[in-house]
mmCIF file of C-alpha atoms in Angstrom:
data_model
loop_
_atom_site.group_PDB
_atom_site.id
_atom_site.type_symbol
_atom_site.label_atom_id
_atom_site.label_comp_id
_atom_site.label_asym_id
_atom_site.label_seq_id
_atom_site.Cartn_x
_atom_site.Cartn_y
_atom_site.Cartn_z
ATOM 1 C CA UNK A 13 0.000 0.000 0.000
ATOM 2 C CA UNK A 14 2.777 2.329 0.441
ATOM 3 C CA UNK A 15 4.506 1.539 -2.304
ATOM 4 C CA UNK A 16 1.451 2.543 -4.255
ATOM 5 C CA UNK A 17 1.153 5.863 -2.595
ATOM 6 C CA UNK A 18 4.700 6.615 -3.158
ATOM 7 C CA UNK A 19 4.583 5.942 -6.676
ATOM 8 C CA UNK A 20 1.357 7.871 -7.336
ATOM 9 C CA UNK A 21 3.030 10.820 -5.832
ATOM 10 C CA UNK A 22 5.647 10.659 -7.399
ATOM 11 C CA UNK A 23 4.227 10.346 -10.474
ATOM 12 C CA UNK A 24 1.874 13.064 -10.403
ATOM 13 C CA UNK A 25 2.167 16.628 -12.186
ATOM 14 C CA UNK A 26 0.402 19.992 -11.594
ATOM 15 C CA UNK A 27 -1.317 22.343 -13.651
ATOM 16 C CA UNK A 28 -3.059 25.225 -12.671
ATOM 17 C CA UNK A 29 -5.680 24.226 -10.122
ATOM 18 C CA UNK A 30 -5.487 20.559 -11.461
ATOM 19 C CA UNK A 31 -3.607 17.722 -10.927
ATOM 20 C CA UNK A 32 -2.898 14.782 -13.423
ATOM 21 C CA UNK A 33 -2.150 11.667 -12.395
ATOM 22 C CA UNK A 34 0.422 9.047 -14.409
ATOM 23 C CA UNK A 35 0.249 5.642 -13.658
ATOM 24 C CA UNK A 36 2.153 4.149 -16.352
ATOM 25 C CA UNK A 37 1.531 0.489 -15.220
ATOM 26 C CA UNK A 38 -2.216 0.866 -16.301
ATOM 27 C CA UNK A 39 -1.161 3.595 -19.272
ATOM 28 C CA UNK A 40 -3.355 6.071 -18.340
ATOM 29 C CA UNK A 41 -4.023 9.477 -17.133
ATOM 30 C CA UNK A 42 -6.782 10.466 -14.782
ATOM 31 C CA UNK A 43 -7.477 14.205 -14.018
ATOM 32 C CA UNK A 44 -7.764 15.037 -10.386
ATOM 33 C CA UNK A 45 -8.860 18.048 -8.734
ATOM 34 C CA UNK A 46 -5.887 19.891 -6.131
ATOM 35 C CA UNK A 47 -5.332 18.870 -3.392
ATOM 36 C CA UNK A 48 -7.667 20.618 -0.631
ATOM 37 C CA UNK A 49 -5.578 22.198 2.011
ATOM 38 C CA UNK A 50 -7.823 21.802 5.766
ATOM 39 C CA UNK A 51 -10.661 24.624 6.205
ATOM 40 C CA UNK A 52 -9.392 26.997 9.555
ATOM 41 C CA UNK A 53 -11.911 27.241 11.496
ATOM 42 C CA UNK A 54 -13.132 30.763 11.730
ATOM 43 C CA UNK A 55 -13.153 32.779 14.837
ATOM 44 C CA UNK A 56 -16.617 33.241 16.338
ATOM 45 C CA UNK A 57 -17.431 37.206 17.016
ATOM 46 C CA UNK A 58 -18.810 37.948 20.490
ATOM 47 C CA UNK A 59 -22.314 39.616 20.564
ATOM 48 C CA UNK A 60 -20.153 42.546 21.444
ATOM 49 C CA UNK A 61 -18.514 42.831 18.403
ATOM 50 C CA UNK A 62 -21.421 42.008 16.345
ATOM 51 C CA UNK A 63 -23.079 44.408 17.268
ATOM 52 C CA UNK A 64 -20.900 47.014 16.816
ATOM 53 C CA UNK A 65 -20.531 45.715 13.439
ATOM 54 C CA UNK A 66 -23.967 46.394 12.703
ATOM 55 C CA UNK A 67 -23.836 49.809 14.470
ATOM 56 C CA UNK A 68 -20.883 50.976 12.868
ATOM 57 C CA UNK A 69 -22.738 49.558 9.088
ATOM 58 C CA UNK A 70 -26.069 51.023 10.213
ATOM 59 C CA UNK A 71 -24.762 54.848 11.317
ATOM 60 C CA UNK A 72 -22.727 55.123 8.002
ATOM 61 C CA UNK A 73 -25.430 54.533 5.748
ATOM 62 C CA UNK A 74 -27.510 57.576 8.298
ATOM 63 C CA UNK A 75 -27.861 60.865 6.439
ATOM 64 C CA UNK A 76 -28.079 63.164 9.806
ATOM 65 C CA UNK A 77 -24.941 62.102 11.864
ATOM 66 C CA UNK A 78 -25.387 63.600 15.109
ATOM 67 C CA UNK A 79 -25.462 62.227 18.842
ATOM 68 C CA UNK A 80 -28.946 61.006 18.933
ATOM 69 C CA UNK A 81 -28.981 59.336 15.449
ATOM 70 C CA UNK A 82 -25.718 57.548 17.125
ATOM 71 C CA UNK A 83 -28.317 56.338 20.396
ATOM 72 C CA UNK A 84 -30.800 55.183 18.195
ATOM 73 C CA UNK A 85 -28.861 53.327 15.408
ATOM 74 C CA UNK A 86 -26.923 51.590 18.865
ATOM 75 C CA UNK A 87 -30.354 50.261 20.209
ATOM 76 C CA UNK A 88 -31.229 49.537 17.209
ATOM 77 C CA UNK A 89 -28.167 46.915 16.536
ATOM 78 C CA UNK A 90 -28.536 45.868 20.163
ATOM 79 C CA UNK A 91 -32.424 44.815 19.403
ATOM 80 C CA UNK A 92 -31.491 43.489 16.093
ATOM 81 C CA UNK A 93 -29.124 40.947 17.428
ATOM 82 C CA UNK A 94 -31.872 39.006 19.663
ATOM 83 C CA UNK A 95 -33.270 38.528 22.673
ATOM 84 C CA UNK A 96 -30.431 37.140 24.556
ATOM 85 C CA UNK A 97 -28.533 39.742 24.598
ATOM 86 C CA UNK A 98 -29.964 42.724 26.014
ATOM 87 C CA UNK A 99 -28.568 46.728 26.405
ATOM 88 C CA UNK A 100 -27.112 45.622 30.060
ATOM 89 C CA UNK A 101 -25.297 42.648 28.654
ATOM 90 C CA UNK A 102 -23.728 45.234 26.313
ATOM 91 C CA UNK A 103 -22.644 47.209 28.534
ATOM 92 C CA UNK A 104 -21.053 45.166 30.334
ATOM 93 C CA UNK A 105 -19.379 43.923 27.487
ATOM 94 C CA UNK A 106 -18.080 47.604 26.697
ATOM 95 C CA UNK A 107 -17.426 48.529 30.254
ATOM 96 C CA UNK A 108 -13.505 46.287 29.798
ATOM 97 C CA UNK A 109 -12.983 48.242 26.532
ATOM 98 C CA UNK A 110 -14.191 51.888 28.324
ATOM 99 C CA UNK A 111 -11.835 50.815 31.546
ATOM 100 C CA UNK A 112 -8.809 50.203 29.362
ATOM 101 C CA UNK A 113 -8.981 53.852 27.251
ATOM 102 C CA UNK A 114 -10.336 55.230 30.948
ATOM 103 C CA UNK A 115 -7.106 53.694 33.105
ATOM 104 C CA UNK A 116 -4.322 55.080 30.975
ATOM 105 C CA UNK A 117 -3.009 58.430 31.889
ATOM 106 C CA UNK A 118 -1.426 59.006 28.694
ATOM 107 C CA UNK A 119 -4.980 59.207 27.184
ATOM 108 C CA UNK A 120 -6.255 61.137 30.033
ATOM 109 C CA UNK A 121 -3.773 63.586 28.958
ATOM 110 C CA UNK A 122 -4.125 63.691 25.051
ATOM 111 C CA UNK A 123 -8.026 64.312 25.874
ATOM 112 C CA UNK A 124 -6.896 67.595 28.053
ATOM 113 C CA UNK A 125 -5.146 69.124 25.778
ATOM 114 C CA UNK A 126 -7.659 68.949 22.992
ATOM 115 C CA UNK A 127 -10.295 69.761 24.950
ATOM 116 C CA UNK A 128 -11.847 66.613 25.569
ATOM 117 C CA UNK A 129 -13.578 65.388 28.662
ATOM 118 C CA UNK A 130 -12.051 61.798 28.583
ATOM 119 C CA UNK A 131 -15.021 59.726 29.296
ATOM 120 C CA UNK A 132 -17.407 61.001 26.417
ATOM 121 C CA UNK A 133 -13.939 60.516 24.285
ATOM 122 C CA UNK A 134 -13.807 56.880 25.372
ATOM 123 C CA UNK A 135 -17.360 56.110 24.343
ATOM 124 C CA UNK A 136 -16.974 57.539 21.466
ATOM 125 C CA UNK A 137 -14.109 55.052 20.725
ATOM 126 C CA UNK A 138 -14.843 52.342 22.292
ATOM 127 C CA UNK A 139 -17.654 52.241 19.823
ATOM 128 C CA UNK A 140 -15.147 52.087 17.294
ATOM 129 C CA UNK A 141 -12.928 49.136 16.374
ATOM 130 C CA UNK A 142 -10.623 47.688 18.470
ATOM 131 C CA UNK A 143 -7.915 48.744 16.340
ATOM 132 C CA UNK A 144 -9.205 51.812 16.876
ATOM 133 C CA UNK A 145 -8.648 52.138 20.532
ATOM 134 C CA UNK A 146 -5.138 50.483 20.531
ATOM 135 C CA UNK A 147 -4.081 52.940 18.153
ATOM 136 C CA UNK A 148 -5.492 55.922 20.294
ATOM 137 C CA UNK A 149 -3.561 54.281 22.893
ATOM 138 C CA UNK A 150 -0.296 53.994 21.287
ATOM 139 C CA UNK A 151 -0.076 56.741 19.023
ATOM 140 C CA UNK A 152 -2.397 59.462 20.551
ATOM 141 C CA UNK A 153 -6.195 60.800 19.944
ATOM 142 C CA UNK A 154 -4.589 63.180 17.774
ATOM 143 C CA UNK A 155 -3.060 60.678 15.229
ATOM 144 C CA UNK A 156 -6.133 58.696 15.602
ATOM 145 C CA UNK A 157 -9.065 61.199 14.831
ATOM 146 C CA UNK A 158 -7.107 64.187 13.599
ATOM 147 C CA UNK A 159 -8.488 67.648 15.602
ATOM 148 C CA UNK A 160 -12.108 66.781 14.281
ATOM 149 C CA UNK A 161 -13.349 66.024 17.862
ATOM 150 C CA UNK A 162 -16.798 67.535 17.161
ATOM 151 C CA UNK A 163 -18.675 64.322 17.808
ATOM 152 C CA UNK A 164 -16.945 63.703 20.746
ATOM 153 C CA UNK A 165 -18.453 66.440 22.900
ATOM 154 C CA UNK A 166 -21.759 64.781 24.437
ATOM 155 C CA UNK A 167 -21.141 61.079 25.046
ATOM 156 C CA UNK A 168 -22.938 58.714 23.413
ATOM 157 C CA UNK A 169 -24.219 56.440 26.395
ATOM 158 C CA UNK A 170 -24.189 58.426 29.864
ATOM 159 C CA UNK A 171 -22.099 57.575 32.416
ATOM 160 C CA UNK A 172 -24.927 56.687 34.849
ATOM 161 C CA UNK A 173 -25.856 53.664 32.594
ATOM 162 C CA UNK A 174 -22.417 52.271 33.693
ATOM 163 C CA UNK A 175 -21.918 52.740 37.279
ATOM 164 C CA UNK A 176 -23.693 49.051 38.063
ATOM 165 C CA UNK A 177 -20.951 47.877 36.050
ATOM 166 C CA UNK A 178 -18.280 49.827 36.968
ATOM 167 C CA UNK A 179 -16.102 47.629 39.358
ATOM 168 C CA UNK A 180 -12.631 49.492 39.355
ATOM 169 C CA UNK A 181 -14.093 52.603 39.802
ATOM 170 C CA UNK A 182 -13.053 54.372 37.091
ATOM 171 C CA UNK A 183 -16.186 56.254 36.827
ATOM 172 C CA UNK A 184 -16.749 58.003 39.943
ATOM 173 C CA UNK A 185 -15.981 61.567 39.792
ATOM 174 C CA UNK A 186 -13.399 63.256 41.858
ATOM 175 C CA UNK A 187 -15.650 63.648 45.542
ATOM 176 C CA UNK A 188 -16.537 67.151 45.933
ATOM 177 C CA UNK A 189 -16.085 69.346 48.551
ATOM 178 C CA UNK A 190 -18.920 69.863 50.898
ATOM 179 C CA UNK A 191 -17.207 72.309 53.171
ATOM 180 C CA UNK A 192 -17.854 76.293 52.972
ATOM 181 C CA UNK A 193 -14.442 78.347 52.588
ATOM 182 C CA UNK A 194 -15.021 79.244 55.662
ATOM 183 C CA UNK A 195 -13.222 77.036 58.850
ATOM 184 C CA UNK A 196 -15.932 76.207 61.603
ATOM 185 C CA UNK A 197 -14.281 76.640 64.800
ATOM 186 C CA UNK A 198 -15.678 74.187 67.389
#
C-alpha cells in the first residue's frame, strides 16, 4: 500500500488548479482536482462585536450624523441581534474596553489638551474598532481622529448607565467638597 502511494506521488504533475495523475503500469491518465488544504476554522465574534458591526454599518449609511442618530442606530443593533442579549449585557461587554482607554493616563492627557472630557472621548471610541482604541492608545487621539473632535463632545451612552458595572471605579468623579471656605471653629 505504500509503495502505491509513493509511486502515485511521485508520479503526479500539476497544472493550474489541477492535478494529473500518471500511472504508467495501467497507461493512463486520470485528471484530479488539487489537493484541498484543511478549512481553519473561523473565529466566532462575540455579541459585542457584532453588534458594533452592525452599528458601525447602520450609522454610516444615516444621512443626519449627530449624537442622537448615534443612540438610536446603537439600540437599534442591540435589538437586532436578539433577545439574549440585552442593552445591560452590552454594557457590560463595553465597560472592559471603556476601563482600558479610561485607566491610561497618557490618554487622560491627550483628551486635556484637545479639549476633551475623557469619558465622552472613550465612548466615542470604544464604539469604534478595536484597532481603533489600541491605536489611540499607542499613538495618541490626535493621530487617531485628527483635531475633528466635534462628535466627541456629548457622550454617546451616559455615564450613569455604567456605574452598576463599573467595578474598578473608574467612573466616579473626583468627591466634591462639601465644606464652605469658611473654617468652623468648634
Amino acid at each position: 500500500m505504500e509503495k502505491n502511494v509513493n509511486y502515485v506521488a511521485e508520479a503526479t504533475e500539476v497544472k493550474g488548479s489541477d492535478a494529473q495523475v500518471l500511472n504508467s503500469s495501467f497507461s493512463e491518465v486520470k485528471t484530479v482536482s488539487a489537493v484541498e488544504k484543511p478549512k481553519r476554522k473561523s473565529k466566532k465574534k462575540s455579541d459585542l462585536e457584532k453588534t458594533l458591526e452592525k452599528y458601525r454599518n447602520l450609522y454610516r449609511r444615516q444621512v443626519t450624523k449627530n449624537v442622537e442618530t448615534r443612540r438610536a442606530v446603537l439600540h437599534s443593533a442591540i435589538n437586532e441581534l436578539g433577545v439574549s442579549y440585552g442593552y445591560e449585557e452590552f454594557l457590560k461587554d463595553l465597560y472592559s474596553r471603556l476601563f482600558r482607554l479610561l485607566d491610561s493616563k497618557r490618554f487622560e492627557q491627550d483628551c486635556t489638551s484637545a479639549g476633551l472630557i475623557p469619558y465622552n472621548a472613550a465612548v466615542y471610541i470604544a464604539l469604534q474598532s478595536t484597532q481603533s482604541m489600541y491605536n489611540v492608545l499607542d499613538c495618541g487621539i490626535v493621530s487617531q481622529f485628527g483635531t475633528e473632535f466635534s462628535e466627541m463632545k456629548t457622550p454617546v451612552i451616559e455615564k450613569a448607565d455604567f456605574q452598576p458595572y463599573d467595578m474598578w471605579k473608574v467612573l466616579t468623579d473626583a468627591p466634591v467638597s462639601t465644606q464652605s471656605s469658611e473654617t468652623v471653629t468648634a
